[in-house]
Short mmCIF file of C-alpha atoms and ligand atoms in Angstrom, two decimals:
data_model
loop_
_atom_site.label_atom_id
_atom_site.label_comp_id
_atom_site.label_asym_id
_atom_site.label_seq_id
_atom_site.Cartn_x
_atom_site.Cartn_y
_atom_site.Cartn_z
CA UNK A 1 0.00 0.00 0.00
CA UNK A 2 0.81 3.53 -0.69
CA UNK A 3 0.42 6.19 2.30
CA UNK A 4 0.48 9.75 2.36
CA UNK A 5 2.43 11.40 5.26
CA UNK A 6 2.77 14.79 6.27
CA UNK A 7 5.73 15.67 7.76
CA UNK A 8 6.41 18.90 10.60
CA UNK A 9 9.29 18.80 11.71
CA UNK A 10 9.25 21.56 12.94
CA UNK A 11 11.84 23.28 15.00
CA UNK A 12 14.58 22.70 17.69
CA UNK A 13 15.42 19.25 18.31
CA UNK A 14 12.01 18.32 15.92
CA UNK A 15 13.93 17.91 12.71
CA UNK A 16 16.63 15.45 14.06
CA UNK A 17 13.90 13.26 15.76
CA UNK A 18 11.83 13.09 13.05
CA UNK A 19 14.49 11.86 10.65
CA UNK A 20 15.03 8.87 13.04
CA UNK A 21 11.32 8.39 13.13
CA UNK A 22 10.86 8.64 9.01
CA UNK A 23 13.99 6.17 8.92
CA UNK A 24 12.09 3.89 10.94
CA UNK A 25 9.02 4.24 9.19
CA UNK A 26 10.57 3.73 5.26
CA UNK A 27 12.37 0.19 7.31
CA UNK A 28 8.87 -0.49 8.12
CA UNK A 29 7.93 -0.19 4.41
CA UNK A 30 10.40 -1.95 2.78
CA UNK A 31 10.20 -4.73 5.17
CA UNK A 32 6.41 -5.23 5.12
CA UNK A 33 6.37 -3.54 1.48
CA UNK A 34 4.04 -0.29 1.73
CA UNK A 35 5.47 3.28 0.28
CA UNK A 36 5.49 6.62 2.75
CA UNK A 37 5.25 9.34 0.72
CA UNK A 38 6.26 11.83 2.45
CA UNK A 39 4.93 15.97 2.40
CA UNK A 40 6.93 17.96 4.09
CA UNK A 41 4.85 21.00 5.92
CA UNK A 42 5.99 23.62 7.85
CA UNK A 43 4.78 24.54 11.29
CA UNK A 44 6.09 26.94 14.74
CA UNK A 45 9.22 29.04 14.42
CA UNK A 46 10.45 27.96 10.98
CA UNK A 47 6.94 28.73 9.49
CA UNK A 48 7.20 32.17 10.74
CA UNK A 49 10.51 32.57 9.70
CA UNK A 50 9.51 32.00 6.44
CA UNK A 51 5.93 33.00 6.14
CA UNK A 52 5.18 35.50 8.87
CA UNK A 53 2.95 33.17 10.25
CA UNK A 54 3.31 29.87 12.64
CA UNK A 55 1.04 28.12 10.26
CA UNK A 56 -0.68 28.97 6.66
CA UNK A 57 -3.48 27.90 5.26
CA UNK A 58 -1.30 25.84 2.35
CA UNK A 59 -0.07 23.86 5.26
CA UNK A 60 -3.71 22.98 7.15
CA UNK A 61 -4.88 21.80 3.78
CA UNK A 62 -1.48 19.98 2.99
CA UNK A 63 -2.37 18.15 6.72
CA UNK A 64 -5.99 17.46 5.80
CA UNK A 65 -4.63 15.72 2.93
CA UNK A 66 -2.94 13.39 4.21
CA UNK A 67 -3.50 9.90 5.97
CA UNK A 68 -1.81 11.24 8.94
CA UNK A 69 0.79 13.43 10.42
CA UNK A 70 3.88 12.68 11.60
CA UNK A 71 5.39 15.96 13.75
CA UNK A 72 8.44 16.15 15.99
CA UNK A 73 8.53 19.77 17.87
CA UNK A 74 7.75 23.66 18.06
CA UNK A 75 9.06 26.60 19.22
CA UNK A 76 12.31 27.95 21.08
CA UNK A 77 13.30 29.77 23.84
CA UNK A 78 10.80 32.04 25.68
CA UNK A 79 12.75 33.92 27.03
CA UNK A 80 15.36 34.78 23.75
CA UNK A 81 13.94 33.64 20.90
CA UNK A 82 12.37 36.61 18.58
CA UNK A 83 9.08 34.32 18.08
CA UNK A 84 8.31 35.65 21.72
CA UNK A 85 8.05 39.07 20.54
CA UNK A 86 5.69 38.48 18.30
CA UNK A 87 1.85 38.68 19.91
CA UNK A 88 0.61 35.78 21.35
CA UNK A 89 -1.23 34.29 18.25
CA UNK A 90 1.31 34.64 15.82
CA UNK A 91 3.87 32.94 18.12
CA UNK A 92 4.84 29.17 16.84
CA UNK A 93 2.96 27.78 19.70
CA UNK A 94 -0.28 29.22 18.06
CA UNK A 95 0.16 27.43 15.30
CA UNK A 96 -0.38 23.98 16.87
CA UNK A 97 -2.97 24.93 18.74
CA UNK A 98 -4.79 26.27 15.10
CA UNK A 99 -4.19 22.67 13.74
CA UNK A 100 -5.80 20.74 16.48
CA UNK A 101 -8.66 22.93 16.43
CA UNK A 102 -8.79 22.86 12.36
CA UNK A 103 -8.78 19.16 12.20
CA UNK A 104 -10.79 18.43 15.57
CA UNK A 105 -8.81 16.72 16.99
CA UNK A 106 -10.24 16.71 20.33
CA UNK A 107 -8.55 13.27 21.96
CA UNK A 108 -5.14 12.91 22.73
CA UNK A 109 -3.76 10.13 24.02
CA UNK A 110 -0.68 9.69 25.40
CA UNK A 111 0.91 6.29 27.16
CA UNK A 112 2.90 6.50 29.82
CA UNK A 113 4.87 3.07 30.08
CA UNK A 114 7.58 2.33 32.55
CA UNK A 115 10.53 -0.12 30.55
CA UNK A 116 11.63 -3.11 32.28
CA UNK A 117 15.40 -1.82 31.11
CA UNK A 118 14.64 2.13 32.45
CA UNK A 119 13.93 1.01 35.84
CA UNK A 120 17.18 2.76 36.69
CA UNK A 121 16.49 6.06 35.44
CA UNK A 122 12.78 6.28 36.86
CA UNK A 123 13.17 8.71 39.87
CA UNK A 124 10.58 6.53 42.12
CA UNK A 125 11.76 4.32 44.63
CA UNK A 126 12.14 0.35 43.89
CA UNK A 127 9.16 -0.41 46.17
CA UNK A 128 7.01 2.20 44.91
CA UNK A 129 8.15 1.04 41.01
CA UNK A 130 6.88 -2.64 42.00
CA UNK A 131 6.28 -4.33 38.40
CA UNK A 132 6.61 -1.15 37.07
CA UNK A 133 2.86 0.96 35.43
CA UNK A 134 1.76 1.54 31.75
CA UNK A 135 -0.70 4.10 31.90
CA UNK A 136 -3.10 5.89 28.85
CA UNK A 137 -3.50 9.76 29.92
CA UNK A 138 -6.01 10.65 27.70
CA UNK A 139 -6.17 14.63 26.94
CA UNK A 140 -9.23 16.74 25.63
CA UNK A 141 -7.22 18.48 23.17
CA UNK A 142 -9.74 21.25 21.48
CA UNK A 143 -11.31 22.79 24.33
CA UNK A 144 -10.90 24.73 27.99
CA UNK A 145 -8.55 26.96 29.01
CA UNK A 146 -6.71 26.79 25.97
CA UNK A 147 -9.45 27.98 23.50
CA UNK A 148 -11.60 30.00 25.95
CA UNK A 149 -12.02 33.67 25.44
CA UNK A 150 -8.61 35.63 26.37
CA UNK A 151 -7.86 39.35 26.64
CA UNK A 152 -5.59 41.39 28.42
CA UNK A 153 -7.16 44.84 29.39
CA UNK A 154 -6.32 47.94 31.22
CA UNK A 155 -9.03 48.40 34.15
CA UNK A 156 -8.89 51.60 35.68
CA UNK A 157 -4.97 51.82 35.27
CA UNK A 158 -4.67 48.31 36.46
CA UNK A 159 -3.50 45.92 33.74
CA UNK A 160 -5.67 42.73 34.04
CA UNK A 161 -6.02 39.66 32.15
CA UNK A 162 -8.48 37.10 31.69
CA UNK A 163 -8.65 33.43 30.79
CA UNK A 164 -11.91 31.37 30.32
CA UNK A 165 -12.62 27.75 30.56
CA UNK A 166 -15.35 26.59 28.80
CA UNK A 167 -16.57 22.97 28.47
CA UNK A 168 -19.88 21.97 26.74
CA UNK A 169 -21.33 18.47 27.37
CA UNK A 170 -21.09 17.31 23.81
CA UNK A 171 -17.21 18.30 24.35
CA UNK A 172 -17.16 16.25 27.39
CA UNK A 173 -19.17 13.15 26.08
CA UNK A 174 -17.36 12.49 23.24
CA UNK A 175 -13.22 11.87 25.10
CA UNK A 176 -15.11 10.35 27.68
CA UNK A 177 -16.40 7.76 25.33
CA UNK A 178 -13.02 7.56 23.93
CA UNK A 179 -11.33 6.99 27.40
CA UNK A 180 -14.21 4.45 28.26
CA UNK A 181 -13.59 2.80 24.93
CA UNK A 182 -9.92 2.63 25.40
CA UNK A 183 -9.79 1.21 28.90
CA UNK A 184 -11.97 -1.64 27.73
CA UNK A 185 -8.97 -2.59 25.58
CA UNK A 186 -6.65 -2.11 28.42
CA UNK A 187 -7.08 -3.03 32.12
CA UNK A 188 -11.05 -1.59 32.11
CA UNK A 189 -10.03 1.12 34.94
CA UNK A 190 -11.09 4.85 34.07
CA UNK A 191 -9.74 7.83 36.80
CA UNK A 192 -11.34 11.15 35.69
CA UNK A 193 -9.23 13.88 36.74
CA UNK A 194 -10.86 17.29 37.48
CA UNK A 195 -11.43 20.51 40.21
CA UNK A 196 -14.72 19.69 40.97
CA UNK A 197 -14.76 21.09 44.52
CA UNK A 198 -13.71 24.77 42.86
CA UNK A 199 -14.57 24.83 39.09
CA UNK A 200 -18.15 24.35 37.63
CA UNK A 201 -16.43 23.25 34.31
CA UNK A 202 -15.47 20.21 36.70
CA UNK A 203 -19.08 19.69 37.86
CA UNK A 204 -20.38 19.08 34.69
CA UNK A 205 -17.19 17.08 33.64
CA UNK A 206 -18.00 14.92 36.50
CA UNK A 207 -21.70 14.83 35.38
CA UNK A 208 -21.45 13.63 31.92
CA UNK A 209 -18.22 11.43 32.72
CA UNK A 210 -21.02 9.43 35.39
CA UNK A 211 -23.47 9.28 32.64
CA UNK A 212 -21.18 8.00 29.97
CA UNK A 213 -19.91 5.44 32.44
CA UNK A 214 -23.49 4.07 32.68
CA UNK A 215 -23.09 3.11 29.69
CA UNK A 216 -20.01 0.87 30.14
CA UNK A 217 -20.62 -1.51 33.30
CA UNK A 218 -17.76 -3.57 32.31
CA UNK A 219 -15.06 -0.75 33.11
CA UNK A 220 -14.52 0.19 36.63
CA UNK A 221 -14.39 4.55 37.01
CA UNK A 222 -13.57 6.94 39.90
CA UNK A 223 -13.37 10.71 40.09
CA UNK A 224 -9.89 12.23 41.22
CA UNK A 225 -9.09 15.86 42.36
CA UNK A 226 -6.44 17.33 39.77
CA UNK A 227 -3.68 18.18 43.05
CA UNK A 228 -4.30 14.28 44.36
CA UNK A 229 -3.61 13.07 40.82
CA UNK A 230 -0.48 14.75 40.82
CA UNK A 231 0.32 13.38 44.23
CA UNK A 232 -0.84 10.14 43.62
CA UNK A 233 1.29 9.93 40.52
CA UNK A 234 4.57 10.00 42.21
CA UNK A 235 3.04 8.08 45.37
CA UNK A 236 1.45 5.23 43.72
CA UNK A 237 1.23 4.84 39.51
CA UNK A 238 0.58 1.47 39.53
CA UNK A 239 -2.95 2.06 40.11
CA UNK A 240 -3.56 4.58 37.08
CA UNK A 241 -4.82 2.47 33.93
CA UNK A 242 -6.63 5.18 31.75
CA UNK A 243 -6.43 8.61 33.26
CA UNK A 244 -9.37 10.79 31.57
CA UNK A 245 -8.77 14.74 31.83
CA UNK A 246 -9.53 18.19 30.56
CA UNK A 247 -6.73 20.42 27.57
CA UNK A 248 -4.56 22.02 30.77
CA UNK A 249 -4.70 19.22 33.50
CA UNK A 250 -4.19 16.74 30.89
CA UNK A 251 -1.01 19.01 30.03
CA UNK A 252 0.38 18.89 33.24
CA UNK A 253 -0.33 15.60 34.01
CA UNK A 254 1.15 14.42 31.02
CA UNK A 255 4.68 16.33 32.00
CA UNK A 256 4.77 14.68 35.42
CA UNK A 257 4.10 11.12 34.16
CA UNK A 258 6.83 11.21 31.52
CA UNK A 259 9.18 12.11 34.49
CA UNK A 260 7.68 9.17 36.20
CA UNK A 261 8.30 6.46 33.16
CA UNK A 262 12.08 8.14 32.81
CA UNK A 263 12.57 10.59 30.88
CA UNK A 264 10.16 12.96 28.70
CA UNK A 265 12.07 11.25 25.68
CA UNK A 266 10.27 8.49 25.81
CA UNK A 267 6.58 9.47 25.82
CA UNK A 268 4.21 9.02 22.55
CA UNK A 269 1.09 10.39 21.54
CA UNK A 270 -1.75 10.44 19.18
CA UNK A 271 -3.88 13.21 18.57
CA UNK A 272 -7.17 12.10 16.93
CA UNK A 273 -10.59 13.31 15.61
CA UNK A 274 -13.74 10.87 14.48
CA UNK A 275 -11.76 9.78 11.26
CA UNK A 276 -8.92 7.85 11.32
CA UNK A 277 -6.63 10.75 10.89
CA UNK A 278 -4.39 11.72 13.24
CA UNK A 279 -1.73 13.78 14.74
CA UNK A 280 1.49 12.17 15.84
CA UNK A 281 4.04 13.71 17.96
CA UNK A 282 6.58 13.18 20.93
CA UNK A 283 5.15 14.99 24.38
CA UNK A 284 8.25 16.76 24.78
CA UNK A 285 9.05 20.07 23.57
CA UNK A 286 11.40 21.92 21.48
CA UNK A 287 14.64 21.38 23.64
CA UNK A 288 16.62 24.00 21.87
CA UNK A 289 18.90 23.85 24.27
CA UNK A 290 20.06 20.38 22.84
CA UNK A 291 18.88 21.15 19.66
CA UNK A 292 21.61 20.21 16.51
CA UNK A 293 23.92 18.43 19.15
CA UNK A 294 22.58 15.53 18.18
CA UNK A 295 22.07 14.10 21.68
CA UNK A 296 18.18 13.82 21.62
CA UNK A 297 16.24 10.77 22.38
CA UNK A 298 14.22 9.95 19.19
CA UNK A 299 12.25 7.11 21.14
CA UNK A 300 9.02 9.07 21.33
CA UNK A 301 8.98 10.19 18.22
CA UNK A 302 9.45 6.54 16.99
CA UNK A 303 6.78 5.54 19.35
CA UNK A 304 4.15 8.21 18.05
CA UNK A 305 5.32 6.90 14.25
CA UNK A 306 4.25 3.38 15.90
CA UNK A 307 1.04 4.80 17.03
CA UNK A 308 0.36 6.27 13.76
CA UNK A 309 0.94 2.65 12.02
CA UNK A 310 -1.45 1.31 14.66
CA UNK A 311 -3.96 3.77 15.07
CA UNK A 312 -4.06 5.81 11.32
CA UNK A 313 -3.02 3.02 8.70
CA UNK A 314 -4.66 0.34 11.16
CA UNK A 315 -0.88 -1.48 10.55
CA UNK A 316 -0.68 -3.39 14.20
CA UNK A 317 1.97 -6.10 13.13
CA UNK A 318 3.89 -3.19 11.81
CA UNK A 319 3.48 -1.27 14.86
CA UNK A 320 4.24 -3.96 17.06
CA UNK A 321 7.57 -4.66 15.25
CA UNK A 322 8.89 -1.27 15.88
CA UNK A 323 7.62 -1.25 19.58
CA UNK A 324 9.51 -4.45 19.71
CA UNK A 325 12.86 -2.95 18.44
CA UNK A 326 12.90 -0.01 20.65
CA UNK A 327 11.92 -2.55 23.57
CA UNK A 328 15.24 -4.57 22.10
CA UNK A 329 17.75 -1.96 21.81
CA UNK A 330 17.16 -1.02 25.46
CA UNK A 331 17.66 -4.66 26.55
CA UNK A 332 20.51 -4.45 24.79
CA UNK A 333 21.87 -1.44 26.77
CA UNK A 334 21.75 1.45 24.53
CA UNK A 335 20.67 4.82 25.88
CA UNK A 336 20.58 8.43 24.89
CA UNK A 337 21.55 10.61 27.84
CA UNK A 338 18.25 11.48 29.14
CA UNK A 339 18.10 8.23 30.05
CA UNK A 340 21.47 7.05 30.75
CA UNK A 341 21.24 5.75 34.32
CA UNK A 342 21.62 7.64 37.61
CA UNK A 343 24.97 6.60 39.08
CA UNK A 344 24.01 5.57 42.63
CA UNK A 345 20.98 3.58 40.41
CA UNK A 346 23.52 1.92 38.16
CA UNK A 347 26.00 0.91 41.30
CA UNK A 348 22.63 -0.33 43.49
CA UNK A 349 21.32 -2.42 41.02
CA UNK A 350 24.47 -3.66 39.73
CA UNK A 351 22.80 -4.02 36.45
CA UNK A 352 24.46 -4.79 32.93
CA UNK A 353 26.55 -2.33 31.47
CA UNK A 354 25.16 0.45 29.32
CA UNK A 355 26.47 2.40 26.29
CA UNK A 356 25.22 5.76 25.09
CA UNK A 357 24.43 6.69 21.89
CA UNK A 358 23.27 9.74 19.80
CA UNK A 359 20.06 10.47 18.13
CA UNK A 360 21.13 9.31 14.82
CA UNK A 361 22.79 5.48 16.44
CA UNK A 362 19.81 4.90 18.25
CA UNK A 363 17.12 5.25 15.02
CA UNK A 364 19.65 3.27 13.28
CA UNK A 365 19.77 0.29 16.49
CA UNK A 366 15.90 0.32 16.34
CA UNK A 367 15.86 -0.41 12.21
CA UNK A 368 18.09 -2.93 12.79
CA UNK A 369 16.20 -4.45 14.78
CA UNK A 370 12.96 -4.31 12.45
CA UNK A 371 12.33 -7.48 10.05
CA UNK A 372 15.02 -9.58 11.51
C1 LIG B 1 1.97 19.77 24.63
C2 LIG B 1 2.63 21.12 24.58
C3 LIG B 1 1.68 22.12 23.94
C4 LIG B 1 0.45 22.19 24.82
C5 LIG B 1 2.27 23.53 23.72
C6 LIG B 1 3.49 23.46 22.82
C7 LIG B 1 1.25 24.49 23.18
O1 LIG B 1 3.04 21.50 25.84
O2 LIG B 1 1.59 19.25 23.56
O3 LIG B 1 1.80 19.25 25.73
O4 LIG B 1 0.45 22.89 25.84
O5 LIG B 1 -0.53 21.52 24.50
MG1 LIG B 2 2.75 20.02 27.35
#
C-alpha cells in the first residue's frame, strides 16, 4: 500500500527526531512492502521565519490531505527567541494549537509506560516502582482553558487579564467515550481527573463522565481531584490504567508522568478526531537547548510513528515490530543521555553495562532491529 504522510518537523530538536522516526518508518515499508510518501509542511518558528505566520493555510490543507501526520517539535526559547516578541497568536505555539482545532482533533492520548530496562532512570523508589505501570493519559485536546475567550485589558490603570474555561457536554461526552472505549482494551479502569470542589467546568465534567460510564458496566471509574492526581502519581502509579482529563490538567499531568516512566524522551502520543486521521508527535518540547547536538532521544517520536501505524493506517503487526525494536535496543543497553542511568541507580542495582548513543545510532539500532 501507498500512504500519504505529512511531515512537521518543525523546529529545535524536531527535525533530528523526526528523521530517526521517518527512517524507521521507510524500514517499516520496505520490510512489510508499503510506500510513505512523504509531504513535508511547515509549522512553529520555521513557518514564521519564512511565512510570517506559525502556520498557513497551504499547510492545514497539505495536513488534511494526508493519511496522517507525523510531527516532531515547536518553538524555542521564551525567554530569547524573537518568536516571543511576536503577539501571542502569531507565536509558533499558536500554530499547533490552530491545527488541532482545524482538524478536531479533540482526543489525545498519550501512554505512559515504565521499561523493564529504564527502571534505573525512573526517579521513584524500587518499592514504589513494584512491576513497574503503563498508563493511557487521555487529553481533551480542542477545548478549555486553551481555546476559551482571552484578553488582556487595562481596568482603571490596572493591567488585568483574563482566561476562560469553557466545556460543553457534547465536548465532554465524546473523550469520555473515547477513554471508556480505550480502557476496555486495556485493564477496564477509568480515573477522571478534574477541580470539581472549585470549578463548575469540573461539575459538569463529572456529570457527563457518570453518565457515559453508565453506559459501560464492564469498566470500573472513579473521580480524582487534579492536586491528588499529581500526588498520587509519584506516590502510587501502579494504580492509574486510563487517566481521563480536561486540555490544561491533561497538560500537566502528562509532564509529570513522563518524568515518572524516565525521561520525557520516551513518551508518545496520538492526537485524533472521528476519522482515522491523526496527529502524531513526541510529548516533549522543542529542547533547543540540545537542539543540533545531536544528543536527543528519538524514542518518542518513533513511538508516536508506531502509534500512527497502529492507530491511522490500522498497521498493528507493523506497529508492534517497531515497539519491539525499541523494547530490544534497550535490553541491549543502549541509551541516549536522558536516560542514561543515575549513578548511585547503576551501582545499586548492579545491572548490565550500558552504552550511550546519539540520536542518529539509536534510530539506526531500532531499524536494525525491524524485520530480523
Ligand atoms: C503539549 C505542549 C503544547 C500544549 C504547547 C506546545 C502548546 O506542551 O503538547 O503538551 O500545551 O498543548
Ligand atoms: Mg505540554
Amino acid at each position: 500500500m501507498e500512504y500519504k504522510i505529512g511531515v512537521i518537523a518543525g523546529d529545535g530538536i524536531g527535525p533530528e527526531i523526526v528523521a530517526e522516526a521517518r527512517k524507521v518508518l521507510d524500514r517499516v515499508g520496505s520490510v512489510y512492502g508499503h510506500t510513505f510518501c512523504y509531504e513535508e509542511i511547515q509549522m512553529g518558528g520555521c513557518s514564521i521565519d519564512a511565512t510570517g505566520v506559525p502556520l498557513t493555510d497551504d499547510a492545514i490543507a497539505a495536513a488534511k490531505a494526508s493519511d496522517a501526520v507525523l510531527m516532531g517539535s515547536i518553538g524555542g526559547n521564551t525567554a530569547t527567541s524573537p518568536w516571543y516578541q511576536l503577539p501571542p497568536d502569531r507565536r509558533p505555539e499558536a500554530g499547533l494549537l490552530r491545527l488541532r482545532k482545524e482538524l478536531n482533533l479533540f482526543a489525545n492520548l498519550r501512554p505512559a509506560y515504565l521499561y523493564d530496562e529504564l527502571r534505573a532512570a525512573c526517579p521513584l523508589r524500587d518499592e514504589i516502582i513494584g512491576d513497574g505501570f503503563d498508563m493511557m493519559i487521555m487529553r481533551e485536546l480542542t477545548g478549555g482553558l486553551y481555546f476559551g475567550e482571552r484578553k488582556t485589558e487595562n481596568q482603571n490603570g490596572v493591567l488585568t487579564a483574563t482566561d476562560t474555561l469553557t466545556y460543553s457536554e457534547t465536548e465532554i461526552r465524546r473523550i469520555a467515550k473515547r477513554g471508556f472505549d480505550i480502557a476496555r482494551k486495556r485493564r477496564k479502569k477509568v480515573t477522571s481527573v478534574d477541580k470539581a470542589n472549585v470549578l463548575d467546568s469540573s461539575r459538569l465534567w463529572r456529570k457527563i463522565v457518570e453518565e457515559v460510564a453508565a453506559d459501560y458496566p464492564d469498566v470500573a471509574y472513579e473521580h480524582m481531584l487534579v492536586d491528588n492526581c499529581a500526588m498520587q502519581l509519584v506516590k502510587d502509579p501502579k494504580q492509574f490504567d486510563v487517566i481521563l482529563t480536561e486540555n490544561m490538567f491533561g497538560d500537566i499531568l502528562s509532564d509529570e508522568a513522563s518524568m515518572v516512566t524516565g525521561s520525557i524522551g520516551m513518551l508518545a502520543s496520538a492526537s485524533l478526531n472521528d476519522t482515522k486521521f491523526g496527529l502524531y508527535e513526541p510529548s516533549g518540547g522543542s529542547a533547543p537547548d540540545i537542539a543540533g547536538k545531536g544528543i536527543a532521544n528519538p524514542i518518542a517520536t518513533v513511538l508516536s510513528a508506531a502509534m500512527l501505524l497502529r492507530y491511522s493506517l490500522d498497521l498493528d503487526a507493523e506497529a508492534d515490530a517497531v515497539e519491539a525494536a525499541v523494547k530490544q535496543v534497550l535490553k541491549e543497553g543502549f541509551r541516549t543521555i536522558d536516560i542514561m542511568p543515575q549513578e548511585n541507580a547503576m551501582g545499586e542495582s548492579g545491572q548490565a553495562e550500558v552504552t550511550q548513543v546519539g540520536t542518529a545510532q539509536m534510530g539506526d539500532l531500532i531499524c536494525g532491529h525491524i524485520g530480523v
